[in-house]
Coordinates of N, CA and C in Angstrom, one line a residue:
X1 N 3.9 -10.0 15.8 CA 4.2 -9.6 17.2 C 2.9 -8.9 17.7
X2 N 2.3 -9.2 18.9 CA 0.5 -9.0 19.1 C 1.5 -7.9 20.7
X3 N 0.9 -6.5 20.4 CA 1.3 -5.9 21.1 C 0.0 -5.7 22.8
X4 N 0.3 -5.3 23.2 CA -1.0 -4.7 24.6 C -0.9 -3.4 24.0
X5 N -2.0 -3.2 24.2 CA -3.1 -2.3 24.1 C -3.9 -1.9 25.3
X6 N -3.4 -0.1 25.5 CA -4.9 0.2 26.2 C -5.9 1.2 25.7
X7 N -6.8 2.0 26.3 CA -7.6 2.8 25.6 C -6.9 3.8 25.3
X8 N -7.5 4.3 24.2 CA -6.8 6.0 23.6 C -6.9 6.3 22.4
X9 N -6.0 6.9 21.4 CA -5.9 6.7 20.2 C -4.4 6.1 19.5
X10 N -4.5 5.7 18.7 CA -2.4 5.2 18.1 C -2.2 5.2 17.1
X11 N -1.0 6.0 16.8 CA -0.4 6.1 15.6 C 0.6 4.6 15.4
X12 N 0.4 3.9 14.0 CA 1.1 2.1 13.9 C 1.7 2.2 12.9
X13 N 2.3 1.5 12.8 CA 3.1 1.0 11.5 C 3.6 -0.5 11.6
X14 N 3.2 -0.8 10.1 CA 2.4 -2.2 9.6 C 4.1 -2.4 8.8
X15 N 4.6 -3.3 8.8 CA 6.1 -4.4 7.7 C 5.0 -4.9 7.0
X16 N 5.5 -4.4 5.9 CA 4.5 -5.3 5.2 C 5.5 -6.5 4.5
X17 N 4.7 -7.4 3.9 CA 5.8 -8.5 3.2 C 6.7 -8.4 2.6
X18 N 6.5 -7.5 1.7 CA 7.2 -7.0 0.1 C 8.6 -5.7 1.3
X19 N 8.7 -5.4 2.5 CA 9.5 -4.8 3.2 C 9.5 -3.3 2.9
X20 N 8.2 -2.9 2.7 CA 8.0 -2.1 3.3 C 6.9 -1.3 3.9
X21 N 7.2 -0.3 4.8 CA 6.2 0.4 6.1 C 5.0 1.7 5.7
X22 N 3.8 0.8 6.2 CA 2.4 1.2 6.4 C 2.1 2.4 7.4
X23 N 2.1 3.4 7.1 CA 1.5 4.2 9.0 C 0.0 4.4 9.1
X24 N -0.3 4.1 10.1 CA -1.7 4.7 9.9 C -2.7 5.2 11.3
X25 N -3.7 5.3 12.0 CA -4.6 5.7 13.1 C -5.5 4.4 13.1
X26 N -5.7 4.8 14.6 CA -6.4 3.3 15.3 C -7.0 3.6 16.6
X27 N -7.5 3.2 17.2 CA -8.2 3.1 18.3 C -7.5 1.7 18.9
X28 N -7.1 0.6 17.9 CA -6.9 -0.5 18.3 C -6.2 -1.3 17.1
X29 N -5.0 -0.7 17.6 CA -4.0 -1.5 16.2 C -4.1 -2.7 16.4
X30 N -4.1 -3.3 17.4 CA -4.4 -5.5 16.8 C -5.3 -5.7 16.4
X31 N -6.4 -4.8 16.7 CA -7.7 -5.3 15.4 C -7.7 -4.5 13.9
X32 N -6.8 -3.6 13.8 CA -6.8 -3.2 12.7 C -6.0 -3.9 11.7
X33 N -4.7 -4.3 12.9 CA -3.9 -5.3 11.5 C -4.9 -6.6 11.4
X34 N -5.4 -7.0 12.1 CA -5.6 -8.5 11.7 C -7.0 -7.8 10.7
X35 N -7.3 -6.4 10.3 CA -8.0 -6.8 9.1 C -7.7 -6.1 8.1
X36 N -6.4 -5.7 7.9 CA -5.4 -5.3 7.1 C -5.1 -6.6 6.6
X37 N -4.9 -7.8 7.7 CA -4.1 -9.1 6.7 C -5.3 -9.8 6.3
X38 N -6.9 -9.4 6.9 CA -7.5 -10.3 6.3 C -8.2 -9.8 4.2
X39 N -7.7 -9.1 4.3 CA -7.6 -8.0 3.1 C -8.9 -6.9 3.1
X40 N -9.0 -6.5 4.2 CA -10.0 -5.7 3.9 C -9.6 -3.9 4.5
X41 N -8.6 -4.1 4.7 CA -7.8 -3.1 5.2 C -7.4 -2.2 4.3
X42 N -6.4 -1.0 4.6 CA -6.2 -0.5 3.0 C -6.0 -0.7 2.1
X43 N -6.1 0.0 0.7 CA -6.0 -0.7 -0.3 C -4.0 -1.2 -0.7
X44 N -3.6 -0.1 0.1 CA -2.2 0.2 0.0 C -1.7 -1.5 0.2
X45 N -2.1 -2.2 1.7 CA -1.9 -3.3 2.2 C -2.0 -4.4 1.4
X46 N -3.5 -4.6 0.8 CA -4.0 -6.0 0.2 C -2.9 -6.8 -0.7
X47 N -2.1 -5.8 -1.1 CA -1.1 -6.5 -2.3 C 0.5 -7.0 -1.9
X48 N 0.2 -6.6 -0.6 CA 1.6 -6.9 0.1 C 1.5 -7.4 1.5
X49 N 0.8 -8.1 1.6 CA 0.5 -9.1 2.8 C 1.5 -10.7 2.8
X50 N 1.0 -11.1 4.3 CA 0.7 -10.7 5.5 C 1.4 -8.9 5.8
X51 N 1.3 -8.6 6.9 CA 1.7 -7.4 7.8 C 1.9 -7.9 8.9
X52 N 2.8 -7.3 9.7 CA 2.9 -7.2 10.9 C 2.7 -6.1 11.7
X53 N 2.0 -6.0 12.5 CA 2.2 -4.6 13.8 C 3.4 -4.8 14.5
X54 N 4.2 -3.5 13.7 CA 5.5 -3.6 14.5 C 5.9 -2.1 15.3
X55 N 5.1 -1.3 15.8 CA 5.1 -0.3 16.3 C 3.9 0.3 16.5
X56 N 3.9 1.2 17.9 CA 2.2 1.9 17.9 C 3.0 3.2 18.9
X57 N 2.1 4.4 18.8 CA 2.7 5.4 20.0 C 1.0 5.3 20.7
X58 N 0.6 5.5 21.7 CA -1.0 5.8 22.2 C -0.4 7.1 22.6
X59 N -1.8 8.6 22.1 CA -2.2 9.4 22.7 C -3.2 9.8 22.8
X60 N -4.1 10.9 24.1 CA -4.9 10.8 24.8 C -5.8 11.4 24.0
X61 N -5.5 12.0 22.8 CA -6.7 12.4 21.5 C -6.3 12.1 20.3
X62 N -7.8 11.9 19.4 CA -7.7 11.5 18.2 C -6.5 12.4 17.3
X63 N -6.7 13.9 17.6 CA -6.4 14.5 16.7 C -4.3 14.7 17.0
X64 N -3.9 14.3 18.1 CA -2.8 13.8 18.0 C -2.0 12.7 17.9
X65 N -3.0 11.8 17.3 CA -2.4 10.4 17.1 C -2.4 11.0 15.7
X66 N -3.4 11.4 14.9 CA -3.6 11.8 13.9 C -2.3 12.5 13.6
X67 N -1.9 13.8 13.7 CA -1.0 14.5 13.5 C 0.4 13.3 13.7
X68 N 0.9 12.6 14.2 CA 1.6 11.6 14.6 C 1.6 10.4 13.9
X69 N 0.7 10.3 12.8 CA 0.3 9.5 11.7 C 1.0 9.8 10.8
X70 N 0.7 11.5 10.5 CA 0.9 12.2 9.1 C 2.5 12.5 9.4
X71 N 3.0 12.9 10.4 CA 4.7 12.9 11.0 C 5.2 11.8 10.4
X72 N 4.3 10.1 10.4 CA 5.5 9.1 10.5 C 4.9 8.6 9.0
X73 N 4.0 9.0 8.3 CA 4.1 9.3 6.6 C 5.4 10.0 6.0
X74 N 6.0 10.7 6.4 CA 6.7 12.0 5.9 C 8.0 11.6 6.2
X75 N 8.4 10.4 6.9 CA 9.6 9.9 7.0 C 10.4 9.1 6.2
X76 N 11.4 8.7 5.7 CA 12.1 7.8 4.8 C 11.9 6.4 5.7
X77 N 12.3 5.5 4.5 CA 12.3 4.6 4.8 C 13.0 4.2 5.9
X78 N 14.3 4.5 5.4 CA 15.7 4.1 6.9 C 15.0 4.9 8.4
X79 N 14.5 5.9 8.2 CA 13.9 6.4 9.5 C 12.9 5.6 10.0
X80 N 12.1 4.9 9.3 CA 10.8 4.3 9.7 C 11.5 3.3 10.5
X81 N 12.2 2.5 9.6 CA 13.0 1.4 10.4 C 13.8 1.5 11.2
X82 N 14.5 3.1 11.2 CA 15.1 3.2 12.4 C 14.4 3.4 13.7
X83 N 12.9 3.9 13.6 CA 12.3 4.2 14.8 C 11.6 2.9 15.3
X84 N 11.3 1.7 14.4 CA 10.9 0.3 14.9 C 11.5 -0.2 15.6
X85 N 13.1 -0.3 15.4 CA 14.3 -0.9 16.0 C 14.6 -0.2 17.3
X86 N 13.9 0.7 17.3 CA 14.6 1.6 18.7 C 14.1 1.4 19.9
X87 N 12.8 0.2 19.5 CA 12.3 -0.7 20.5 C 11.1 0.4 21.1
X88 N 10.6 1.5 20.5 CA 9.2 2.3 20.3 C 7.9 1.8 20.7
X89 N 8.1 0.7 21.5 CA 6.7 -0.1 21.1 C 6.6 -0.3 22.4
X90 N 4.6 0.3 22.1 CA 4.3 0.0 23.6 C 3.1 -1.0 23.6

């Protein structure tokens, strides 16, 4: 799913194949998954590809997308999924 994007910073989260969720910081999550799936993205990713971008939040500094990264690390799985499904996506 290829989201819009505008400028800022985003906290994303990657499905990966194997079913389960990636979080991470971006300036521009569609170019970061497509080099997440071309394997050069985390190491975490390479072994469980493709990925999908299936969520992004944009805020207006680095260091709260950031903080908002490490928030949606610290979550269970069922919450991850529950916040994808909640239709989160901008």
């Amino acid at each position: 799913m290829k989201m819009k994007t505008t400028t800022g910073h985003f906290a994303y989260m990657l499905l990966c194949a194997d079913g389960t969720v990636y979080s991470g910081y971006s300036t521009d999550p569609n170019r970061r998954a497509a080099i997440h799936n071309s394997g050069r993205g985390a190491k975490y990713t390479r072994s469980r590809l493709p990925v999908e971008l299936v969520f992004t939040e944009c805020f207006p500094t680095k260091g709260e997308a950031l903080k908002r990264e490490a928030a949606l690390k610290k979550l269970s799985h069922l919450e991850k999924l529950a916040l994808i499904s909640s239709g989160s996506v901008l």
